[in-house]
PDB file of C-alpha atoms in Angstrom:
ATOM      1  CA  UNK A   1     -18.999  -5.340  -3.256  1.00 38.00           C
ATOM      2  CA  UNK A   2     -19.987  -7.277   0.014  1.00 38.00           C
ATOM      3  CA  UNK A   3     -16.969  -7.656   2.349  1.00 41.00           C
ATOM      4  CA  UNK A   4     -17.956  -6.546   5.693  1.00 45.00           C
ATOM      5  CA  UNK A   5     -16.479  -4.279   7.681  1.00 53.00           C
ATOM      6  CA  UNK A   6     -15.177  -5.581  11.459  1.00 64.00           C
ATOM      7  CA  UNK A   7     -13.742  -2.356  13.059  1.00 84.00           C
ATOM      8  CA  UNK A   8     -11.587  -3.897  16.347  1.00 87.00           C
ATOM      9  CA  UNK A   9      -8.954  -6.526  15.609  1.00 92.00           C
ATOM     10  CA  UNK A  10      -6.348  -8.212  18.005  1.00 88.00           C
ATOM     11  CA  UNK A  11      -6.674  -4.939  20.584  1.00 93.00           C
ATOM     12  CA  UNK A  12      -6.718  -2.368  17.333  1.00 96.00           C
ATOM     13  CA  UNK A  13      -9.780  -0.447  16.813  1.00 95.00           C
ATOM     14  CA  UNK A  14     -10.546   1.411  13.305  1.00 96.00           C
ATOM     15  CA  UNK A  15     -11.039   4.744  14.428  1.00 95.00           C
ATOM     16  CA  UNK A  16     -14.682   5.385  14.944  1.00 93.00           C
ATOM     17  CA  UNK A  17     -14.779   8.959  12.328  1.00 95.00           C
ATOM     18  CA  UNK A  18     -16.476  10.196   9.823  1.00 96.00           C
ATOM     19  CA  UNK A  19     -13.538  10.389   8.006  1.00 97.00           C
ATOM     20  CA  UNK A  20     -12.601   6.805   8.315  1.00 97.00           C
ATOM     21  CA  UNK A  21     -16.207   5.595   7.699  1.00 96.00           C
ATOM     22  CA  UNK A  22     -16.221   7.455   4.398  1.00 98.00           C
ATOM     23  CA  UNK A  23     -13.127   6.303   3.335  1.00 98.00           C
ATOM     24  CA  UNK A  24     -13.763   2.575   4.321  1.00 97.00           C
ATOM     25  CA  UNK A  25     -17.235   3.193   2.282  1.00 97.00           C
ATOM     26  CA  UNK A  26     -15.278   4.485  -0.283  1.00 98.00           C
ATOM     27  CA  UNK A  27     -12.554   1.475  -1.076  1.00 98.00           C
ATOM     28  CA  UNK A  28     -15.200  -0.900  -0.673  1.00 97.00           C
ATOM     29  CA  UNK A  29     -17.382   0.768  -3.618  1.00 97.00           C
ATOM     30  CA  UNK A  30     -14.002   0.937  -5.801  1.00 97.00           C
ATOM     31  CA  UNK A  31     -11.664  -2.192  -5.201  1.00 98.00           C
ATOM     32  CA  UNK A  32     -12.288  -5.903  -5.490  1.00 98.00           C
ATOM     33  CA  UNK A  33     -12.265  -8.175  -1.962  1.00 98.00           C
ATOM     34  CA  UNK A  34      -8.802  -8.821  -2.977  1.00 99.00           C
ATOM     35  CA  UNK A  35      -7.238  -5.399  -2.600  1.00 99.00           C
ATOM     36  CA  UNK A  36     -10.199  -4.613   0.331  1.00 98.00           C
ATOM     37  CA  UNK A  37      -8.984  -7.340   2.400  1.00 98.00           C
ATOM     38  CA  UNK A  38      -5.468  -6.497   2.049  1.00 99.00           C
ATOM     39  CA  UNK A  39      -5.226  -2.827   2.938  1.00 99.00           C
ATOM     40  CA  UNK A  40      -7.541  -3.396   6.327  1.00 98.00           C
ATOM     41  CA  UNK A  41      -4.911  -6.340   6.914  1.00 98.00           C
ATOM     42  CA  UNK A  42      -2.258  -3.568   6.102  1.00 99.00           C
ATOM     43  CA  UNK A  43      -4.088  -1.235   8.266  1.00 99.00           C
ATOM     44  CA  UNK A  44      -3.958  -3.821  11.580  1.00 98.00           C
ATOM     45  CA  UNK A  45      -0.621  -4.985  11.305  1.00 98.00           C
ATOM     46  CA  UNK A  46       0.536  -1.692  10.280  1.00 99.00           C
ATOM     47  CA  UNK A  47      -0.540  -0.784  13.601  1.00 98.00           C
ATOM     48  CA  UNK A  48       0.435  -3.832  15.656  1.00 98.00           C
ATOM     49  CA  UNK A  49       4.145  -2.899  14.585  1.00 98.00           C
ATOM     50  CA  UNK A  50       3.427   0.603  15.564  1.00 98.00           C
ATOM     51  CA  UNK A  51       2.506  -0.901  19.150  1.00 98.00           C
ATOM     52  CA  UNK A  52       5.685  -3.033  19.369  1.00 97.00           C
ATOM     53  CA  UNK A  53       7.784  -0.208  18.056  1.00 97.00           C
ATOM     54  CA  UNK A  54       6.628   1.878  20.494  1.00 98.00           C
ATOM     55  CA  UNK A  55       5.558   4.372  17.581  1.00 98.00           C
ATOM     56  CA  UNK A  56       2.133   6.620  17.939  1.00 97.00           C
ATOM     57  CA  UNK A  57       1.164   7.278  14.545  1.00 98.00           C
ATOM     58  CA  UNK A  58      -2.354   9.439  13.796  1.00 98.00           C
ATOM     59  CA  UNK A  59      -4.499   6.180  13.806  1.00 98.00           C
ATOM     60  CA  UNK A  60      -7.056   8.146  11.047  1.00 98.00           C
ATOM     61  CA  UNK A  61      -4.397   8.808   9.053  1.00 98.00           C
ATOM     62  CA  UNK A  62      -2.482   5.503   8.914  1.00 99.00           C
ATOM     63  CA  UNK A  63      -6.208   4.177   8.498  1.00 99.00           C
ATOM     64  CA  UNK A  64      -6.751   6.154   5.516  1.00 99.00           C
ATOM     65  CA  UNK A  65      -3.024   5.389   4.116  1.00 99.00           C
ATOM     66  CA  UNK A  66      -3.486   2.043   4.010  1.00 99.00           C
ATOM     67  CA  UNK A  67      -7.034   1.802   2.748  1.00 99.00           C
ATOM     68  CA  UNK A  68      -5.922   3.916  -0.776  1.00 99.00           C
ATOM     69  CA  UNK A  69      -2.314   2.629  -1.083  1.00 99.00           C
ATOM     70  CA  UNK A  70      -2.916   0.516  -3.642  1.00 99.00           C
ATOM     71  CA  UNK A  71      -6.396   2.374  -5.058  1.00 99.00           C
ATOM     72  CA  UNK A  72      -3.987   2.977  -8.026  1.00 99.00           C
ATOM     73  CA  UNK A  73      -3.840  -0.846  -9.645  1.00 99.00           C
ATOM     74  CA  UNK A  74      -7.934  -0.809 -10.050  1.00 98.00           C
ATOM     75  CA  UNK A  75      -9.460  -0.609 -13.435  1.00 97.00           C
ATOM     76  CA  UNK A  76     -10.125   3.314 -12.878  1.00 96.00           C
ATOM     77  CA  UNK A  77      -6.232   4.147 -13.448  1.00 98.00           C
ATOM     78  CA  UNK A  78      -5.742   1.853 -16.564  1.00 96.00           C
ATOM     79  CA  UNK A  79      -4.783   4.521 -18.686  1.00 96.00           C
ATOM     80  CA  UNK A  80      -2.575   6.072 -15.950  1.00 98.00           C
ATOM     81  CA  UNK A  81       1.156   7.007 -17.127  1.00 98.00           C
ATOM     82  CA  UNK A  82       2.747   7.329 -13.648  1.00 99.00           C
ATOM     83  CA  UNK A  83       3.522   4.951 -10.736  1.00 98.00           C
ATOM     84  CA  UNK A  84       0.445   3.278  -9.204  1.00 99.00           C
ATOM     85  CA  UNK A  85       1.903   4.402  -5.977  1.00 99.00           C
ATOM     86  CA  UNK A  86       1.658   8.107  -7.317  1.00 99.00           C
ATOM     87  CA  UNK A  87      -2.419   7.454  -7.813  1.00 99.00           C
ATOM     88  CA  UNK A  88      -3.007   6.218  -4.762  1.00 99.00           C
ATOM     89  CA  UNK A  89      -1.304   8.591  -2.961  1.00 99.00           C
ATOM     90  CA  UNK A  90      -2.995  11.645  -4.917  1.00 99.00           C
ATOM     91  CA  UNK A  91      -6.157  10.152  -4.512  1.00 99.00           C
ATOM     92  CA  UNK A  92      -5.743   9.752  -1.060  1.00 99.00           C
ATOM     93  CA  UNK A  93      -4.420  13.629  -0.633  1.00 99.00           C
ATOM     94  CA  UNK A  94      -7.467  14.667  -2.753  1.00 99.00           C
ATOM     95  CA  UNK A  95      -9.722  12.961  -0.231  1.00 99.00           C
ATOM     96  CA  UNK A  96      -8.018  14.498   3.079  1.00 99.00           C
ATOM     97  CA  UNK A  97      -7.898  17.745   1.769  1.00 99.00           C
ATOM     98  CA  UNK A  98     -11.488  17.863   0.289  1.00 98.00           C
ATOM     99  CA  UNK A  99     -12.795  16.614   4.294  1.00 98.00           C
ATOM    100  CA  UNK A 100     -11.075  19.651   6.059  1.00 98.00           C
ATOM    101  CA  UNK A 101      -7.643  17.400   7.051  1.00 98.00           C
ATOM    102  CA  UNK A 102      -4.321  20.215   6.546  1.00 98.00           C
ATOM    103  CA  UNK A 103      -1.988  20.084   3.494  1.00 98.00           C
ATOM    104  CA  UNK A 104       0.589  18.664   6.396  1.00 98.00           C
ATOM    105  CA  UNK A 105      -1.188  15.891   7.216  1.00 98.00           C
ATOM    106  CA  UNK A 106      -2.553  14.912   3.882  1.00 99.00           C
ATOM    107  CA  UNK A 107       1.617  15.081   2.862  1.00 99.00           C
ATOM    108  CA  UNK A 108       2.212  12.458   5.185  1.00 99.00           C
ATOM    109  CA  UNK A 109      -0.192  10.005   3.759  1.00 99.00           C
ATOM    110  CA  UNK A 110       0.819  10.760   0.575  1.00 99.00           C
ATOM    111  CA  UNK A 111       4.863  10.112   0.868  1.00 99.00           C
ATOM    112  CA  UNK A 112       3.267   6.814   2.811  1.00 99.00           C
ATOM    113  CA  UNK A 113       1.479   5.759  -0.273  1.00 99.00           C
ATOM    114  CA  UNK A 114       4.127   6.583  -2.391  1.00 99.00           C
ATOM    115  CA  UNK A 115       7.060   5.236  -0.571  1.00 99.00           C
ATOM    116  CA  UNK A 116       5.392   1.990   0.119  1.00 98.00           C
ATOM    117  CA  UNK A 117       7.100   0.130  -2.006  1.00 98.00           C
ATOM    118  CA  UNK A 118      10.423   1.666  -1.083  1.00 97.00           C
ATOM    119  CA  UNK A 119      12.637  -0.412   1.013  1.00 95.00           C
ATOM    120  CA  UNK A 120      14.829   1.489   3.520  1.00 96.00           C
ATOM    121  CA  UNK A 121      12.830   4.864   3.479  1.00 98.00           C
ATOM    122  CA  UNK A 122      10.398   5.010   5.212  1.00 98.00           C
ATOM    123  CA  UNK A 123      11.249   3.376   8.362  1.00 98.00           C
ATOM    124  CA  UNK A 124      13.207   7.027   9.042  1.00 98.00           C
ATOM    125  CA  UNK A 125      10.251   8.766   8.544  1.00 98.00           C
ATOM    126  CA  UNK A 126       7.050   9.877   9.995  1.00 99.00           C
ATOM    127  CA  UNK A 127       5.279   7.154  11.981  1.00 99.00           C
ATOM    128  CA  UNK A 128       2.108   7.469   9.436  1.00 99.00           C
ATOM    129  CA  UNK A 129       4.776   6.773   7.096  1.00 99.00           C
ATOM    130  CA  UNK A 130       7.212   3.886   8.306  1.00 99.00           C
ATOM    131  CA  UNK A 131       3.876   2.325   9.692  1.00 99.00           C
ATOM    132  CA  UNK A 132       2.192   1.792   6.437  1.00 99.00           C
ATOM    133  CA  UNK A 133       5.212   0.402   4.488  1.00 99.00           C
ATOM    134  CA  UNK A 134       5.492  -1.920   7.494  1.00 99.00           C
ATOM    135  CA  UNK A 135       2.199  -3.352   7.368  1.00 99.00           C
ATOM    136  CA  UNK A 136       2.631  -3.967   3.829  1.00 99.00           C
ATOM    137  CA  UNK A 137       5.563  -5.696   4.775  1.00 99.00           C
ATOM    138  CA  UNK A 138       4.455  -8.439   7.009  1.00 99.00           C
ATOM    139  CA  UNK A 139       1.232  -8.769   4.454  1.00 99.00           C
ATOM    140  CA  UNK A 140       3.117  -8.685   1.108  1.00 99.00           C
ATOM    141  CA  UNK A 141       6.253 -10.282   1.813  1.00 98.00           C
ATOM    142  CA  UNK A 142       6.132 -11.310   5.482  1.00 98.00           C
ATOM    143  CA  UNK A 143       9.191  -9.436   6.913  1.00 98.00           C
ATOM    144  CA  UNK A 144       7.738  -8.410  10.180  1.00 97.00           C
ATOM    145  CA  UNK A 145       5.240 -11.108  10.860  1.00 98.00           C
ATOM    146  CA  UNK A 146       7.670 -13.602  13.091  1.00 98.00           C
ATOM    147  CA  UNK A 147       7.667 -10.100  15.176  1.00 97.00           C
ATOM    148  CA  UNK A 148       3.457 -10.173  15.934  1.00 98.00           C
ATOM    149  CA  UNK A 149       1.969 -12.442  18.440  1.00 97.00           C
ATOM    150  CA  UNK A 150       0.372 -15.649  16.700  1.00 98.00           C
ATOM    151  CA  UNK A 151      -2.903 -14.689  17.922  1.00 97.00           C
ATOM    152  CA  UNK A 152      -2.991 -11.415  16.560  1.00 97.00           C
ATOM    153  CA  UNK A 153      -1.746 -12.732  13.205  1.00 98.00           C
ATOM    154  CA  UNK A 154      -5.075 -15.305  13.419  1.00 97.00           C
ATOM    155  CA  UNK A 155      -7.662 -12.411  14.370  1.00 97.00           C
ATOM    156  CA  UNK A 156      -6.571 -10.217  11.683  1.00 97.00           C
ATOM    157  CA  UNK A 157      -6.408 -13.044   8.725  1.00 98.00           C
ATOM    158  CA  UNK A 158      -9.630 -14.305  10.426  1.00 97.00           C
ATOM    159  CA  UNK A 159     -11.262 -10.882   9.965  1.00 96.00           C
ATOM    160  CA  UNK A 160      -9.648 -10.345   6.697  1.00 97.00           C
ATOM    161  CA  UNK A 161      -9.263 -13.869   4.778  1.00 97.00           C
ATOM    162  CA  UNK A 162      -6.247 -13.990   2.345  1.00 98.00           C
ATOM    163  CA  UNK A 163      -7.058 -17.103   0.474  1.00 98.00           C
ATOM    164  CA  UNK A 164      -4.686 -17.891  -2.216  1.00 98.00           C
ATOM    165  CA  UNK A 165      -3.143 -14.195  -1.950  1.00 99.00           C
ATOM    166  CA  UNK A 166       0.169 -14.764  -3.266  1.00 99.00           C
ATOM    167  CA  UNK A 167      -0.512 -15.535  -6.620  1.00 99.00           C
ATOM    168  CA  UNK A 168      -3.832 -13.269  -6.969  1.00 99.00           C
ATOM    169  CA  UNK A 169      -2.035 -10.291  -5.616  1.00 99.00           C
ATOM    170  CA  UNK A 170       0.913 -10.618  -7.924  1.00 99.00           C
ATOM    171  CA  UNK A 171      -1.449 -10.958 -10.548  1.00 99.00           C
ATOM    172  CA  UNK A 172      -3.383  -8.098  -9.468  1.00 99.00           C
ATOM    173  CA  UNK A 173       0.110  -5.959  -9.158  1.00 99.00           C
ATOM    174  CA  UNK A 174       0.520  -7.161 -13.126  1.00 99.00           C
ATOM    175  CA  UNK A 175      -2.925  -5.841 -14.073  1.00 98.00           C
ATOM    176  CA  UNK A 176      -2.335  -2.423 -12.270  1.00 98.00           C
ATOM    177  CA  UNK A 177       1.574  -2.097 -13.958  1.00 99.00           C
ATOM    178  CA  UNK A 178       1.776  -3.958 -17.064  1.00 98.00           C
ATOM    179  CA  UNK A 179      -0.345  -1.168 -19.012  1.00 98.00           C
ATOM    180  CA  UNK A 180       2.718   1.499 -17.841  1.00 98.00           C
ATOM    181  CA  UNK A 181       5.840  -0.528 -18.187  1.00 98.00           C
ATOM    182  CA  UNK A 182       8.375   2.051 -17.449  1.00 97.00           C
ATOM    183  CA  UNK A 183       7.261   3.276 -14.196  1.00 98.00           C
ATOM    184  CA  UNK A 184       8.480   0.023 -12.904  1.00 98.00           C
ATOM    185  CA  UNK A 185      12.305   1.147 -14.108  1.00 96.00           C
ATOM    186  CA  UNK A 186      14.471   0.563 -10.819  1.00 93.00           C
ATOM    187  CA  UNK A 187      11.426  -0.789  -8.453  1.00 96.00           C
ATOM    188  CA  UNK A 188      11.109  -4.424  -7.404  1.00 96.00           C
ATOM    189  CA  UNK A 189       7.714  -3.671  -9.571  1.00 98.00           C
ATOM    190  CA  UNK A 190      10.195  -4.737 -12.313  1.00 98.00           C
ATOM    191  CA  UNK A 191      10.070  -8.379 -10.952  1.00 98.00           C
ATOM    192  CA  UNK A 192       6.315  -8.581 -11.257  1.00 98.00           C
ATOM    193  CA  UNK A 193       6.510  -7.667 -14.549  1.00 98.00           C
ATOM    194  CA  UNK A 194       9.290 -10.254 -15.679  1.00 98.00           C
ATOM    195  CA  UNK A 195       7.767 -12.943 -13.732  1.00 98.00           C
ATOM    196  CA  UNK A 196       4.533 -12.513 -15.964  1.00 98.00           C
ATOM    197  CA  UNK A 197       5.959 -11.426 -19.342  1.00 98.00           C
ATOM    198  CA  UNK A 198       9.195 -13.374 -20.375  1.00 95.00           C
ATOM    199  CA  UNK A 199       9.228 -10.651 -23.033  1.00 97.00           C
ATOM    200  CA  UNK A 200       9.662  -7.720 -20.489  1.00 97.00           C
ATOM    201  CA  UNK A 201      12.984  -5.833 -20.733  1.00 94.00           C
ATOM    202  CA  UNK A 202      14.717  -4.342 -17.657  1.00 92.00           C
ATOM    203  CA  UNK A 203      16.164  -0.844 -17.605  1.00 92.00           C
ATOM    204  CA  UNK A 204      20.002  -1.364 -16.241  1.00 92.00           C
ATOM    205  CA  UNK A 205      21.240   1.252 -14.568  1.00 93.00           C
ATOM    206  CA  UNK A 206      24.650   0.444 -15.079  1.00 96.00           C
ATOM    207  CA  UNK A 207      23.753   0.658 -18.874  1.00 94.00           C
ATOM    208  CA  UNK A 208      22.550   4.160 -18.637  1.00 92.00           C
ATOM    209  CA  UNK A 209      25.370   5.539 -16.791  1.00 94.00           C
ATOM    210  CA  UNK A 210      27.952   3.957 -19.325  1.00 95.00           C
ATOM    211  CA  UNK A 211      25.959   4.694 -22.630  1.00 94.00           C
ATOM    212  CA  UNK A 212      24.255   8.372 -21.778  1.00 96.00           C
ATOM    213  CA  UNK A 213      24.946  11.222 -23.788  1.00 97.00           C
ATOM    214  CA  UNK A 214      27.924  12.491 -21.725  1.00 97.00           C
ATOM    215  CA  UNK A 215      31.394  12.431 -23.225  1.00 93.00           C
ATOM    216  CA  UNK A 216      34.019  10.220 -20.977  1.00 80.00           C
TER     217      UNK A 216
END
């Protein structure tokens, strides 16, 4: 793929590592401009929250949690039985570990990744953490983004286009999912799958706890 690479956005700088280079080199080789595009987004105003917040997160690792949070809907996890969260964030562990970065830290990117699409978690943990799902936030689903400056919002989409992202990243959360129905039991994942495939059948809690195997 072509998309270039602009490394200081709206007063944010990509941290200037080998780490980060690699791992910038390494998203770019393995996801579309689609899913590029939208984890440096999540990456900038993942940060820009962290500023307002008041929050200092480990820029490198925030940088590398964003870039592989959604690593997990390309082609190379099609056959993948567990949550596309789950890939992305043992890819991402994989990587930090195998560059010298400590179980610890690696564990924090990981429960980012994983807990990005977790409403109401992660905002109570580590700033690495809260700071990814919030970027996702203002990107995704725009909670957040009445909260960043209008300039900054300009710079980063300028950087980063997002032309017609609404539809092609639902359809590229589809691709990544539809394969592995069932991890999507209980996760607003379920929506993307309903919206695509009238046939789809949700898992109802309430169901399961009235019709298990227990005896009332």
């Amino acid at each position: 793929m072509t998309t270039s690479s602009i490394d200081a956005v709206a007063g944010i700088h990509v941290p200037d590592t080998a780490l980060a280079r690699e791992a910038t080199e390494f998203i770019r080789d393995t996801e579309d401009e689609l899913l590029f595009n939208h984890s440096r987004r999540v990456f900038f105003f993942g940060a820009l929250q962290g500023v307002r917040r008041g929050l200092k997160p480990d820029v490198e690792l925030l940088y590398v949690g964003a870039m592989f949070h959604d690593l997990g809907l390309t082609e190379r996890y099609r056959g993948s039985a567990v949550r596309f969260e789950v890939d992305g964030a043992d890819a991402a562990r994989d990587f930090l570990t195998s560059h010298g970065v400590d179980e610890a830290d690696a564990a924090k990117v990981w429960l980012g990744i994983a807990l990005h699409t977790t409403p109401g978690v992660p905002e109570f943990m580590a700033p690495e953490v809260a700071l990814l799902q919030a970027g996702v936030e203002v990107d995704v689903v725009g909670v957040g983004r009445e909260q960043l400056a209008p300039e900054a919002l300009a710079a980063v989409t300028a950087a980063h286009p997002r032309p017609q992202f609404k539809q092609r990243i639902l359809a590229a959360f589809n691709d990544g999912m539809k394969h592995r129905p069932r991890t999507t039991d209980g996760t607003m994942n379920a929506d993307v799958l309903a919206h695509f495939d009238p046939a789809f059948k949700r898992v109802d809690f309430v169901d399961h706890i009235l019709n298990n195997s227990w005896p009332e």
